[in-house]
CSV table of C-alpha atoms in Angstrom, one decimal:
chain,number,residue,atom,x,y,z
Y,121,UNK,CA,-18.8,12.5,21.6
Y,122,UNK,CA,-18.1,9.9,18.9
Y,123,UNK,CA,-16.6,11.0,15.7
Y,124,UNK,CA,-18.5,9.0,13.0
Y,125,UNK,CA,-17.1,9.1,9.5
Y,126,UNK,CA,-18.9,8.3,6.3
Y,127,UNK,CA,-18.2,5.2,4.2
Y,128,UNK,CA,-15.8,6.8,1.8
Y,129,UNK,CA,-13.3,7.8,4.5
Y,130,UNK,CA,-12.0,4.3,5.2
Y,131,UNK,CA,-9.1,3.2,3.0
Y,132,UNK,CA,-8.8,-0.4,4.1
Y,133,UNK,CA,-12.1,-1.8,3.1
Y,134,UNK,CA,-11.8,-3.5,-0.2
Y,135,UNK,CA,-14.2,-5.6,-2.2
Y,136,UNK,CA,-13.5,-9.3,-2.9
Y,137,UNK,CA,-11.7,-8.6,-6.1
Y,138,UNK,CA,-9.6,-5.9,-4.5
Y,139,UNK,CA,-8.5,-8.3,-1.9
Y,140,UNK,CA,-7.5,-10.8,-4.6
Y,141,UNK,CA,-5.5,-8.2,-6.3
Y,142,UNK,CA,-3.8,-7.2,-3.0
Y,143,UNK,CA,-3.1,-10.8,-2.2
Y,144,UNK,CA,-1.5,-11.3,-5.6
Y,145,UNK,CA,0.6,-8.2,-5.2
Y,146,UNK,CA,1.7,-9.5,-1.8
Y,147,UNK,CA,2.7,-12.8,-3.3
Y,148,UNK,CA,4.7,-11.0,-6.0
Y,149,UNK,CA,6.5,-9.0,-3.3
Y,150,UNK,CA,7.3,-12.2,-1.4
Y,151,UNK,CA,8.4,-14.0,-4.5
Y,152,UNK,CA,10.3,-11.7,-6.8
Y,153,UNK,CA,10.9,-14.6,-9.2
Y,154,UNK,CA,7.2,-14.6,-10.3
Y,155,UNK,CA,7.4,-11.8,-12.9
Y,156,UNK,CA,10.7,-12.9,-14.4
Y,157,UNK,CA,9.3,-16.4,-14.6
Y,158,UNK,CA,6.2,-15.2,-16.4
Y,159,UNK,CA,8.5,-13.4,-19.0
Y,160,UNK,CA,10.5,-16.7,-19.4
Y,161,UNK,CA,7.2,-18.6,-20.0
Y,162,UNK,CA,6.1,-16.1,-22.6
Y,163,UNK,CA,9.5,-16.3,-24.3
Y,164,UNK,CA,9.3,-20.1,-24.3
Y,165,UNK,CA,5.9,-20.1,-25.9
Y,166,UNK,CA,7.3,-17.6,-28.5
Y,167,UNK,CA,10.3,-19.8,-29.2
Y,168,UNK,CA,8.2,-23.0,-29.6
Y,169,UNK,CA,5.9,-21.1,-32.0
Y,170,UNK,CA,8.8,-19.8,-34.1
Y,171,UNK,CA,10.4,-23.3,-34.1
Y,172,UNK,CA,7.1,-24.8,-35.2
Y,173,UNK,CA,6.9,-22.3,-38.1
Y,174,UNK,CA,10.6,-22.8,-39.2
Y,175,UNK,CA,10.5,-26.6,-39.0
Y,176,UNK,CA,7.0,-27.6,-40.0
Y,177,UNK,CA,5.8,-24.7,-42.2
Y,178,UNK,CA,9.2,-23.3,-43.3
Y,179,UNK,CA,8.4,-23.5,-47.0
Y,180,UNK,CA,5.1,-21.6,-46.6
Y,181,UNK,CA,6.8,-19.0,-44.4
Y,182,UNK,CA,9.6,-18.6,-47.0
Y,183,UNK,CA,7.0,-18.1,-49.7
Y,184,UNK,CA,4.9,-15.7,-47.7
Y,185,UNK,CA,7.4,-13.4,-45.9
Y,186,UNK,CA,9.8,-11.0,-47.6
Y,187,UNK,CA,13.2,-12.4,-48.2
Y,188,UNK,CA,14.9,-9.6,-46.3
Y,189,UNK,CA,13.7,-10.9,-42.9
Y,190,UNK,CA,14.7,-14.5,-43.6
Y,191,UNK,CA,18.2,-15.7,-43.0
Y,192,UNK,CA,20.1,-19.0,-43.4
Y,193,UNK,CA,20.4,-21.6,-40.7
Y,194,UNK,CA,24.1,-21.0,-40.2
Y,195,UNK,CA,23.7,-17.3,-39.8
Y,196,UNK,CA,20.7,-17.7,-37.5
Y,197,UNK,CA,22.8,-20.1,-35.2
Y,198,UNK,CA,25.6,-17.5,-35.1
Y,199,UNK,CA,23.2,-14.6,-34.3
Y,200,UNK,CA,21.3,-16.5,-31.6
Y,201,UNK,CA,24.5,-17.7,-30.0
Y,202,UNK,CA,25.9,-14.1,-29.8
Y,203,UNK,CA,22.5,-12.8,-28.4
Y,204,UNK,CA,22.4,-15.6,-25.7
Y,205,UNK,CA,25.9,-14.7,-24.5
Y,206,UNK,CA,25.3,-11.0,-24.6
Y,207,UNK,CA,22.0,-11.3,-22.6
Y,208,UNK,CA,23.7,-13.5,-20.0
Y,209,UNK,CA,26.3,-10.7,-19.6
Y,210,UNK,CA,23.5,-8.1,-19.3
Y,211,UNK,CA,21.8,-10.2,-16.6
Y,212,UNK,CA,25.0,-10.3,-14.6
Y,213,UNK,CA,25.5,-6.6,-14.9
Y,214,UNK,CA,21.9,-5.9,-13.9
Y,215,UNK,CA,22.2,-8.2,-10.9
Y,216,UNK,CA,25.4,-6.5,-9.8
Y,217,UNK,CA,23.8,-3.1,-10.2
Y,218,UNK,CA,20.8,-4.2,-8.1
Y,219,UNK,CA,23.1,-5.3,-5.4
Y,220,UNK,CA,24.9,-1.9,-5.4
Y,221,UNK,CA,21.6,-0.1,-5.2
Y,222,UNK,CA,20.4,-2.3,-2.3
Y,223,UNK,CA,23.6,-1.6,-0.4
Y,224,UNK,CA,23.0,2.1,-0.9
Y,225,UNK,CA,19.4,1.9,0.2
Y,226,UNK,CA,20.3,-0.1,3.3
Y,227,UNK,CA,23.3,2.1,4.4
Y,228,UNK,CA,22.1,5.6,3.3
Y,229,UNK,CA,18.3,5.4,3.6
Y,230,UNK,CA,16.6,2.6,5.5
Y,231,UNK,CA,16.6,-1.2,5.4
Y,232,UNK,CA,12.8,-1.1,5.2
Y,233,UNK,CA,13.1,0.5,1.8
Y,234,UNK,CA,14.9,-2.4,0.1
Y,235,UNK,CA,11.7,-4.1,-1.0
Y,236,UNK,CA,10.6,-0.8,-2.7
Y,237,UNK,CA,13.4,-1.2,-5.2
Y,238,UNK,CA,13.6,-5.0,-5.6
Y,239,UNK,CA,9.8,-5.4,-6.2
Y,240,UNK,CA,9.6,-2.3,-8.4
Y,241,UNK,CA,7.9,-3.2,-11.7
Y,242,UNK,CA,10.8,-1.7,-13.7
Y,243,UNK,CA,13.4,-3.9,-11.9
Y,244,UNK,CA,11.4,-7.1,-12.3
Y,245,UNK,CA,10.5,-6.3,-15.9
Y,246,UNK,CA,14.1,-5.7,-16.9
Y,247,UNK,CA,15.2,-8.9,-15.3
Y,248,UNK,CA,12.2,-10.7,-17.0
Y,249,UNK,CA,12.9,-9.3,-20.5
Y,250,UNK,CA,16.6,-10.3,-20.3
Y,251,UNK,CA,15.8,-13.8,-19.0
Y,252,UNK,CA,13.1,-14.2,-21.6
Y,253,UNK,CA,15.5,-13.2,-24.4
Y,254,UNK,CA,18.1,-15.7,-23.1
Y,255,UNK,CA,15.4,-18.4,-22.9
Y,256,UNK,CA,14.2,-17.7,-26.5
Y,257,UNK,CA,17.8,-17.8,-27.9
Y,258,UNK,CA,18.8,-21.0,-26.1
Y,259,UNK,CA,15.6,-22.8,-27.1
Y,260,UNK,CA,15.8,-21.6,-30.7
Y,261,UNK,CA,19.4,-22.9,-30.9
Y,262,UNK,CA,18.4,-26.2,-29.4
Y,263,UNK,CA,15.9,-27.0,-32.1
Y,264,UNK,CA,17.7,-25.3,-35.0
Y,265,UNK,CA,18.5,-28.2,-37.4
Y,266,UNK,CA,21.2,-27.8,-40.0
Y,267,UNK,CA,19.4,-30.1,-42.4
Y,268,UNK,CA,16.7,-27.4,-43.0
Y,269,UNK,CA,16.8,-26.6,-46.7
Y,270,UNK,CA,14.9,-23.3,-46.4
Y,271,UNK,CA,15.7,-20.0,-44.6
Y,272,UNK,CA,14.3,-19.4,-41.1
Y,273,UNK,CA,12.9,-16.4,-39.2
Y,274,UNK,CA,14.1,-17.4,-35.7
Y,275,UNK,CA,17.3,-15.3,-36.1
Y,276,UNK,CA,15.4,-12.2,-37.2
Y,277,UNK,CA,13.1,-12.4,-34.2
Y,278,UNK,CA,16.1,-12.8,-32.0
Y,279,UNK,CA,17.6,-9.6,-33.4
Y,280,UNK,CA,14.4,-7.7,-32.7
Y,281,UNK,CA,14.4,-9.2,-29.2
Y,282,UNK,CA,17.9,-8.0,-28.6
Y,283,UNK,CA,17.0,-4.5,-29.7
Y,284,UNK,CA,14.1,-4.5,-27.1
Y,285,UNK,CA,16.5,-5.7,-24.5
Y,286,UNK,CA,19.0,-2.9,-25.3
Y,287,UNK,CA,16.2,-0.3,-24.9
Y,288,UNK,CA,15.3,-1.8,-21.6
Y,289,UNK,CA,19.0,-1.7,-20.5
Y,290,UNK,CA,19.2,2.0,-21.3
Y,291,UNK,CA,16.0,2.7,-19.4
Y,292,UNK,CA,17.2,0.6,-16.5
Y,293,UNK,CA,20.4,2.7,-16.2
Y,294,UNK,CA,18.2,5.9,-16.1
Y,295,UNK,CA,15.9,4.3,-13.5
Y,296,UNK,CA,18.8,3.3,-11.3
Y,297,UNK,CA,20.3,6.8,-11.6
Y,298,UNK,CA,17.1,8.4,-10.4
Y,299,UNK,CA,16.2,5.8,-7.8
Y,300,UNK,CA,19.3,6.4,-5.7
Y,301,UNK,CA,18.3,10.0,-5.3
Y,302,UNK,CA,16.9,10.4,-1.8
Y,303,UNK,CA,14.3,13.0,-2.8
Y,304,UNK,CA,13.0,10.7,-5.5
Y,305,UNK,CA,12.8,7.9,-2.9
Y,306,UNK,CA,10.9,10.1,-0.5
Y,307,UNK,CA,8.4,11.1,-3.2
Y,308,UNK,CA,7.9,7.5,-4.3
Y,309,UNK,CA,7.3,6.4,-0.7
Y,310,UNK,CA,4.8,9.2,-0.2
Y,311,UNK,CA,3.0,8.4,-3.4
Y,312,UNK,CA,2.7,4.7,-2.6
Y,313,UNK,CA,1.4,5.5,0.9
Y,314,UNK,CA,-1.1,8.0,-0.4
Y,315,UNK,CA,-2.3,5.4,-2.8
Y,316,UNK,CA,-3.1,3.2,0.2
Y,317,UNK,CA,-4.9,6.1,1.8
Y,318,UNK,CA,-6.9,7.0,-1.3
Y,319,UNK,CA,-7.6,3.5,-2.3
Y,320,UNK,CA,-11.1,3.5,-1.0
Y,321,UNK,CA,-14.1,1.4,-2.1
Y,322,UNK,CA,-17.6,1.4,-0.9
Y,323,UNK,CA,-19.2,-1.9,0.1
Y,324,UNK,CA,-20.7,-4.0,-2.6
Y,325,UNK,CA,-24.2,-3.7,-1.2
Y,326,UNK,CA,-26.2,-0.6,-0.2
Y,327,UNK,CA,-27.1,-2.2,3.1
Y,328,UNK,CA,-23.5,-2.3,4.2
Y,329,UNK,CA,-21.9,0.7,5.9
Y,330,UNK,CA,-18.5,1.5,7.6
Y,331,UNK,CA,-18.1,3.9,10.5
Y,332,UNK,CA,-15.3,4.9,12.7
Y,333,UNK,CA,-15.7,5.7,16.4
Y,334,UNK,CA,-13.8,6.3,19.6
Y,335,UNK,CA,-16.1,4.1,21.7
Y,336,UNK,CA,-16.4,0.4,21.4
Y,337,UNK,CA,-20.1,-0.4,20.9
Y,338,UNK,CA,-21.9,-3.3,22.4
Y,339,UNK,CA,-21.2,-5.9,19.8
Y,340,UNK,CA,-22.8,-9.1,21.1
Y,341,UNK,CA,-26.5,-9.6,22.0
Y,342,UNK,CA,-27.4,-11.6,25.0
Y,343,UNK,CA,-27.1,-15.4,24.8
Y,344,UNK,CA,-24.2,-15.6,22.4
Y,345,UNK,CA,-21.1,-17.8,23.0
Y,346,UNK,CA,-17.6,-16.9,22.3
Y,347,UNK,CA,-14.7,-18.7,20.6
Y,348,UNK,CA,-11.1,-17.4,20.3
Y,349,UNK,CA,-9.2,-17.8,17.0
Y,350,UNK,CA,-5.5,-17.9,17.8
Y,351,UNK,CA,-2.6,-17.5,15.5
Y,352,UNK,CA,-0.8,-20.5,14.2
Y,353,UNK,CA,2.4,-18.7,13.4
Y,354,UNK,CA,4.3,-15.5,14.2
Y,355,UNK,CA,4.9,-12.4,12.2
Y,356,UNK,CA,3.3,-9.1,11.1
Y,357,UNK,CA,-0.4,-8.8,10.2
Y,358,UNK,CA,-0.2,-7.9,6.5
Y,359,UNK,CA,-3.8,-8.2,5.2
Y,360,UNK,CA,-7.3,-8.6,6.7
Y,361,UNK,CA,-10.1,-9.7,4.4
Y,362,UNK,CA,-12.7,-7.4,5.9
Y,363,UNK,CA,-15.4,-7.7,3.3
Y,364,UNK,CA,-15.4,-11.5,3.5
Y,365,UNK,CA,-15.5,-11.4,7.2
Y,366,UNK,CA,-18.6,-9.2,7.1
Y,367,UNK,CA,-20.3,-11.4,4.5
Y,368,UNK,CA,-19.5,-14.6,6.6
Y,369,UNK,CA,-20.7,-13.0,9.8
Y,370,UNK,CA,-24.0,-11.9,8.1
Y,371,UNK,CA,-24.5,-15.4,6.5
Y,372,UNK,CA,-23.9,-17.3,9.7
Y,373,UNK,CA,-25.3,-14.7,12.2
Y,374,UNK,CA,-21.9,-14.1,13.8
Y,375,UNK,CA,-20.2,-11.2,15.4
Y,376,UNK,CA,-16.4,-10.8,14.8
Y,377,UNK,CA,-14.0,-8.7,16.8
Y,378,UNK,CA,-10.5,-8.3,15.3
Y,379,UNK,CA,-8.0,-8.0,18.2
Y,380,UNK,CA,-4.7,-6.9,16.6
Y,381,UNK,CA,-4.5,-3.9,14.3
Y,382,UNK,CA,-3.1,-4.1,10.8
Y,383,UNK,CA,0.7,-4.1,11.0
Y,384,UNK,CA,0.9,-5.6,14.5
Y,385,UNK,CA,3.5,-8.2,15.3
Y,386,UNK,CA,1.8,-11.3,16.7
Y,387,UNK,CA,3.2,-14.4,18.3
Y,388,UNK,CA,2.1,-18.0,18.1
Y,389,UNK,CA,-1.2,-18.8,19.9
Y,390,UNK,CA,-2.1,-15.1,20.2
Y,391,UNK,CA,-5.7,-14.1,19.8
Y,392,UNK,CA,-6.6,-12.7,16.4
Y,393,UNK,CA,-10.4,-12.9,16.3
Y,394,UNK,CA,-13.1,-13.2,19.0
Y,395,UNK,CA,-16.0,-14.8,17.2
Y,396,UNK,CA,-19.5,-14.8,18.8
Y,397,UNK,CA,-22.2,-17.3,17.8
Y,398,UNK,CA,-25.6,-18.2,19.2
Y,399,UNK,CA,-26.5,-21.8,18.5
Y,400,UNK,CA,-24.1,-24.0,16.5
Y,401,UNK,CA,-20.4,-23.5,16.8
Y,402,UNK,CA,-19.2,-22.4,13.3
Y,403,UNK,CA,-16.8,-24.7,11.6
Y,404,UNK,CA,-14.9,-22.0,9.6
Y,405,UNK,CA,-11.2,-21.6,9.0
Y,406,UNK,CA,-10.9,-17.9,10.1
Y,407,UNK,CA,-7.1,-18.0,9.4
Y,408,UNK,CA,-7.9,-17.6,5.7
Y,409,UNK,CA,-9.2,-14.1,6.3
Y,410,UNK,CA,-5.8,-12.9,7.6
Y,411,UNK,CA,-2.3,-12.8,6.0
Y,412,UNK,CA,0.7,-13.0,8.3
Y,413,UNK,CA,4.3,-12.6,7.1
Y,414,UNK,CA,7.8,-11.8,8.1
Y,415,UNK,CA,7.6,-8.1,7.0
Y,416,UNK,CA,5.1,-5.3,7.1
Y,417,UNK,CA,3.6,-4.0,3.8
Y,418,UNK,CA,1.8,-0.8,2.9
Y,419,UNK,CA,-1.0,-2.5,1.0
Y,420,UNK,CA,-3.3,-1.8,3.9
Y,421,UNK,CA,-0.8,-0.5,6.5
Y,422,UNK,CA,-0.6,3.3,6.2
Y,423,UNK,CA,1.5,3.6,9.4
Y,424,UNK,CA,4.2,1.5,7.8
Y,425,UNK,CA,4.5,3.8,4.8
Y,426,UNK,CA,4.8,6.8,7.2
Y,427,UNK,CA,7.4,4.9,9.1
Y,428,UNK,CA,9.5,4.5,6.0
Y,429,UNK,CA,9.6,8.2,5.3
Y,430,UNK,CA,10.4,8.8,9.0
Y,431,UNK,CA,13.3,6.5,8.9
Y,432,UNK,CA,14.8,8.1,5.8
Y,433,UNK,CA,14.4,11.5,7.6
Y,434,UNK,CA,16.1,10.2,10.7
Y,435,UNK,CA,19.0,8.8,8.7
Y,436,UNK,CA,19.5,12.2,7.2
Y,437,UNK,CA,19.6,13.7,10.7
Y,438,UNK,CA,22.3,11.3,11.9
Y,439,UNK,CA,25.8,12.8,12.5
Y,440,UNK,CA,27.3,10.5,9.9
Y,441,UNK,CA,25.2,11.8,7.1
Y,442,UNK,CA,24.2,15.2,8.4
Y,443,UNK,CA,21.8,16.2,5.6
Y,444,UNK,CA,19.3,18.6,7.1
Y,445,UNK,CA,17.8,19.6,3.7
Y,446,UNK,CA,16.8,16.0,3.0
Y,447,UNK,CA,15.3,15.8,6.6
Y,448,UNK,CA,13.3,18.9,5.9
Y,449,UNK,CA,12.0,17.4,2.6
Y,450,UNK,CA,11.0,14.2,4.5
Y,451,UNK,CA,9.2,16.1,7.2
Y,452,UNK,CA,7.2,18.1,4.7
Y,453,UNK,CA,6.2,14.9,2.9
Y,454,UNK,CA,5.2,13.5,6.3
Y,455,UNK,CA,2.9,16.5,6.8
Y,456,UNK,CA,1.2,15.7,3.5
Y,457,UNK,CA,0.7,12.0,4.5
Y,458,UNK,CA,-0.6,12.9,8.0
Y,459,UNK,CA,-3.0,15.5,6.6
Y,460,UNK,CA,-4.8,12.7,4.8
Y,461,UNK,CA,-4.3,9.9,7.4
Y,462,UNK,CA,-5.6,12.0,10.3
Y,463,UNK,CA,-9.0,12.4,8.6
Y,464,UNK,CA,-9.8,8.9,9.8
Y,465,UNK,CA,-9.6,9.5,13.6
Y,466,UNK,CA,-10.9,7.0,16.1
Y,467,UNK,CA,-10.2,3.8,18.0
Y,468,UNK,CA,-12.5,1.4,16.2
Y,469,UNK,CA,-13.7,0.7,12.7
Y,470,UNK,CA,-17.2,-0.7,12.5
Y,471,UNK,CA,-18.4,-2.8,9.6
Y,472,UNK,CA,-22.2,-3.0,9.6
Y,473,UNK,CA,-25.0,-4.6,7.6
Y,474,UNK,CA,-28.4,-3.1,7.8
Y,475,UNK,CA,-27.2,-1.0,10.8
Y,476,UNK,CA,-26.1,-4.1,12.7
Y,477,UNK,CA,-22.4,-4.0,13.6
Y,478,UNK,CA,-20.9,-7.3,12.6
Y,479,UNK,CA,-17.2,-6.7,12.5
Y,480,UNK,CA,-15.0,-4.5,14.7
Y,481,UNK,CA,-11.4,-3.6,13.9
Y,482,UNK,CA,-9.0,-1.5,16.0
Y,483,UNK,CA,-6.9,1.4,14.7
Y,484,UNK,CA,-4.6,4.1,16.0
Y,485,UNK,CA,-5.9,7.5,16.9
Y,486,UNK,CA,-4.5,10.9,15.7
Y,487,UNK,CA,-2.7,11.4,19.0
Y,488,UNK,CA,-0.9,8.0,18.6
Y,489,UNK,CA,0.0,8.6,15.0
Y,490,UNK,CA,1.4,12.1,15.7
Y,491,UNK,CA,3.5,10.9,18.6
Y,492,UNK,CA,4.9,7.8,16.9
Y,493,UNK,CA,5.7,9.8,13.8
Y,494,UNK,CA,7.5,12.8,15.4
Y,495,UNK,CA,8.9,11.7,18.7
Y,496,UNK,CA,12.2,10.5,17.2
Y,497,UNK,CA,12.4,13.5,14.9
Y,498,UNK,CA,11.9,15.9,17.9
Y,499,UNK,CA,14.6,14.0,19.8
Y,500,UNK,CA,17.4,13.9,17.2
Y,501,UNK,CA,16.6,17.4,15.8
Y,502,UNK,CA,16.0,19.2,19.1
Y,503,UNK,CA,18.8,21.7,18.5
Y,504,UNK,CA,18.3,22.3,14.8
Y,505,UNK,CA,16.2,25.4,14.0
Y,506,UNK,CA,15.5,24.1,10.4
Y,507,UNK,CA,14.0,20.9,11.7
Y,508,UNK,CA,11.9,22.8,14.2
Y,509,UNK,CA,10.5,25.1,11.5
Y,510,UNK,CA,9.9,22.2,9.1
Y,511,UNK,CA,8.0,20.3,11.8
Y,512,UNK,CA,5.8,23.3,12.4
Y,513,UNK,CA,5.3,23.7,8.7
Y,514,UNK,CA,4.1,20.0,8.6
Y,515,UNK,CA,1.7,20.6,11.5
Y,516,UNK,CA,0.3,23.7,9.6
Y,517,UNK,CA,-0.1,21.6,6.5
Y,518,UNK,CA,-2.1,19.0,8.6
Y,519,UNK,CA,-4.3,21.6,10.2
Y,520,UNK,CA,-5.3,23.2,6.9
Y,521,UNK,CA,-6.8,20.0,5.6
Y,522,UNK,CA,-8.8,18.8,8.7
Y,523,UNK,CA,-11.7,19.8,10.8
Y,524,UNK,CA,-11.6,21.7,14.1
Y,525,UNK,CA,-11.6,18.6,16.2
Y,526,UNK,CA,-8.4,17.4,14.5
Y,527,UNK,CA,-6.9,20.9,14.6
Y,528,UNK,CA,-7.3,21.0,18.4
Y,529,UNK,CA,-5.4,17.7,18.7
Y,530,UNK,CA,-2.7,19.1,16.4
Y,531,UNK,CA,-2.4,22.2,18.6
Y,532,UNK,CA,-2.1,20.1,21.7
Y,533,UNK,CA,0.6,18.0,20.1
Y,534,UNK,CA,2.4,21.2,19.1
Y,535,UNK,CA,3.0,21.9,22.8
Y,536,UNK,CA,5.0,18.6,23.0
Y,537,UNK,CA,7.0,19.6,20.0
Y,538,UNK,CA,7.7,23.0,21.5
Y,539,UNK,CA,8.9,21.5,24.8
Y,540,UNK,CA,11.1,18.9,22.9
Y,541,UNK,CA,13.2,21.5,21.2
Y,542,UNK,CA,16.1,23.1,23.0
Y,543,UNK,CA,15.4,26.8,22.4
Y,544,UNK,CA,18.4,27.9,24.5
Y,545,UNK,CA,20.7,27.4,21.6
Y,546,UNK,CA,18.7,29.6,19.3
Y,547,UNK,CA,19.7,33.1,18.4
Y,548,UNK,CA,17.4,36.1,18.3
Y,549,UNK,CA,16.8,35.8,14.5
Y,550,UNK,CA,16.1,32.1,15.0
Y,551,UNK,CA,13.5,32.9,17.7
Y,552,UNK,CA,11.9,35.4,15.4
Y,553,UNK,CA,11.3,32.9,12.7
Y,554,UNK,CA,10.2,30.3,15.3
Y,555,UNK,CA,7.6,32.8,16.7
Y,556,UNK,CA,6.2,33.5,13.3
Y,557,UNK,CA,5.6,29.8,12.7
Y,558,UNK,CA,4.2,29.4,16.1
Y,559,UNK,CA,1.7,32.2,15.6
Y,560,UNK,CA,0.9,30.9,12.1
Y,561,UNK,CA,0.1,27.4,13.6
Y,562,UNK,CA,-2.0,28.9,16.3
Y,563,UNK,CA,-4.0,30.9,13.8
Y,564,UNK,CA,-4.6,27.7,11.7
Y,565,UNK,CA,-5.7,25.6,14.6
Y,566,UNK,CA,-7.8,28.1,16.6
Y,567,UNK,CA,-10.0,29.3,13.7
C-alpha cells in the first residue's frame, strides 16, 4: 500500500523566491570571490564619498565636525599608508591560515568538507573586510592632495576601519580554533543538513499538492507525445526548479517526468526530463530548470550532507587516526539526521495541481538510505564493540521518531547490522551490553 505523505513533509519543494535564494547561494559557493568583491565595492563607495567630502566640502566639514576627529593631510597620508601595509599583511596571514585549515580538513576529516570552511560566511566576511579596508586606504591615498588647506576626515575613518579589522582578526582566530575541532565540524554538518530537511515550504497556491509514494502512477493520458530533454554537459545534479516546472506544465498542459534524482552524476546526452505534450511541441528551454555542477551541494541534497558525516566517521575509524570516540559521535549525529530524513519514505515525489499529477521526481527509499549510510561503517568497525553499540543507539534514535512502517524497516536493517559485526571477538561483558541494546531496539521497533 502506498505511503502518501502530506505537503509539509517534503523538504525540496521551494517557491520561486526560495529557488532564487538557493541559486544565489550556489553561485556564491562556486565563486568565493563574490562576497569579498562586494565588500571592496562598498569600501570603494565609502572612499569616494569621503574623498568628495574632503576635497569639495572640506571647509564645511571642518566647520561642522569636532576638531578632535580631523587631522592634517600629512598625518592622514602617514596613517593610511601604515593601515594599507598592515591590512595587506593581515590578508596574507589569513590566506595562509585558510590553507592550513584546508589541509587539515582534507587529511583529517574529508575532502568533501573543504567547501564548508571556504564558503563559510565568517571566512568570506573576514577576507572581505580586510580587502575592503585595503581598498579604502589605497584610494584615499591616491586622491589625497597635499595642497588642501584644511584638515581632513579620511585618516580618522581609516583608523576606525582598522579597529574593525582588528576585531575581525581576533574573531577569525577564535573561529579557526573551533573549526578544526572535529566535534564542531560534525555538529555543523548536521545542522546544515537538518536545515535542508526542515526547509519546507507549501506550494504558493491552495490547488497545488505534493505527495510521496512507492508506486509510479499513470502520468500521461492517451494521445500525448513524448520528447526527451538530454543533458548538454556532465556533472552532478545540484538544483531542480520544481515549482517552475509545475507552473510551466500547468500552463502548457504538459506532464514532466524527472529521470535522475537530485545529487546524481549525469553524463553528456543523458536524459534529464521526459516531457509529454498533446498537440503543439513546446519550445521551452528545460535546461534552465536544472543546475548541473562539478560538485554536489546540500542545498537540496540531504543524502550528500549525510555522506559528509559518514566520511568524517570513517576517517576516524581508519587505523592511521584510530579515534573511536569521534566515530561514535558521528554515528549518533547520523542517527539524528536519519530520524528526520526517513520520515519521507517512497520512490517518487508527485507534484500535482487540482489533483492532476504534473511532475514526478525520483528519490531514495528508507532501505537505500540506511544501506548507503551504514554499510561502510559496519565493514570498517565490524570488530569494535563501541561502534556496534553506537550503531544500535542510532537505530533506536531513528525508531523513536518514526511510525511503525519505518520501524519495521529499521528492524529489518538491524539484522544486516547484526550479521556484519564479528561477535566472535567479543567478551562476555561485551555481549551483555550488546544484548541489552538489541533488546532495547526490538522493543522500540515492535511496539
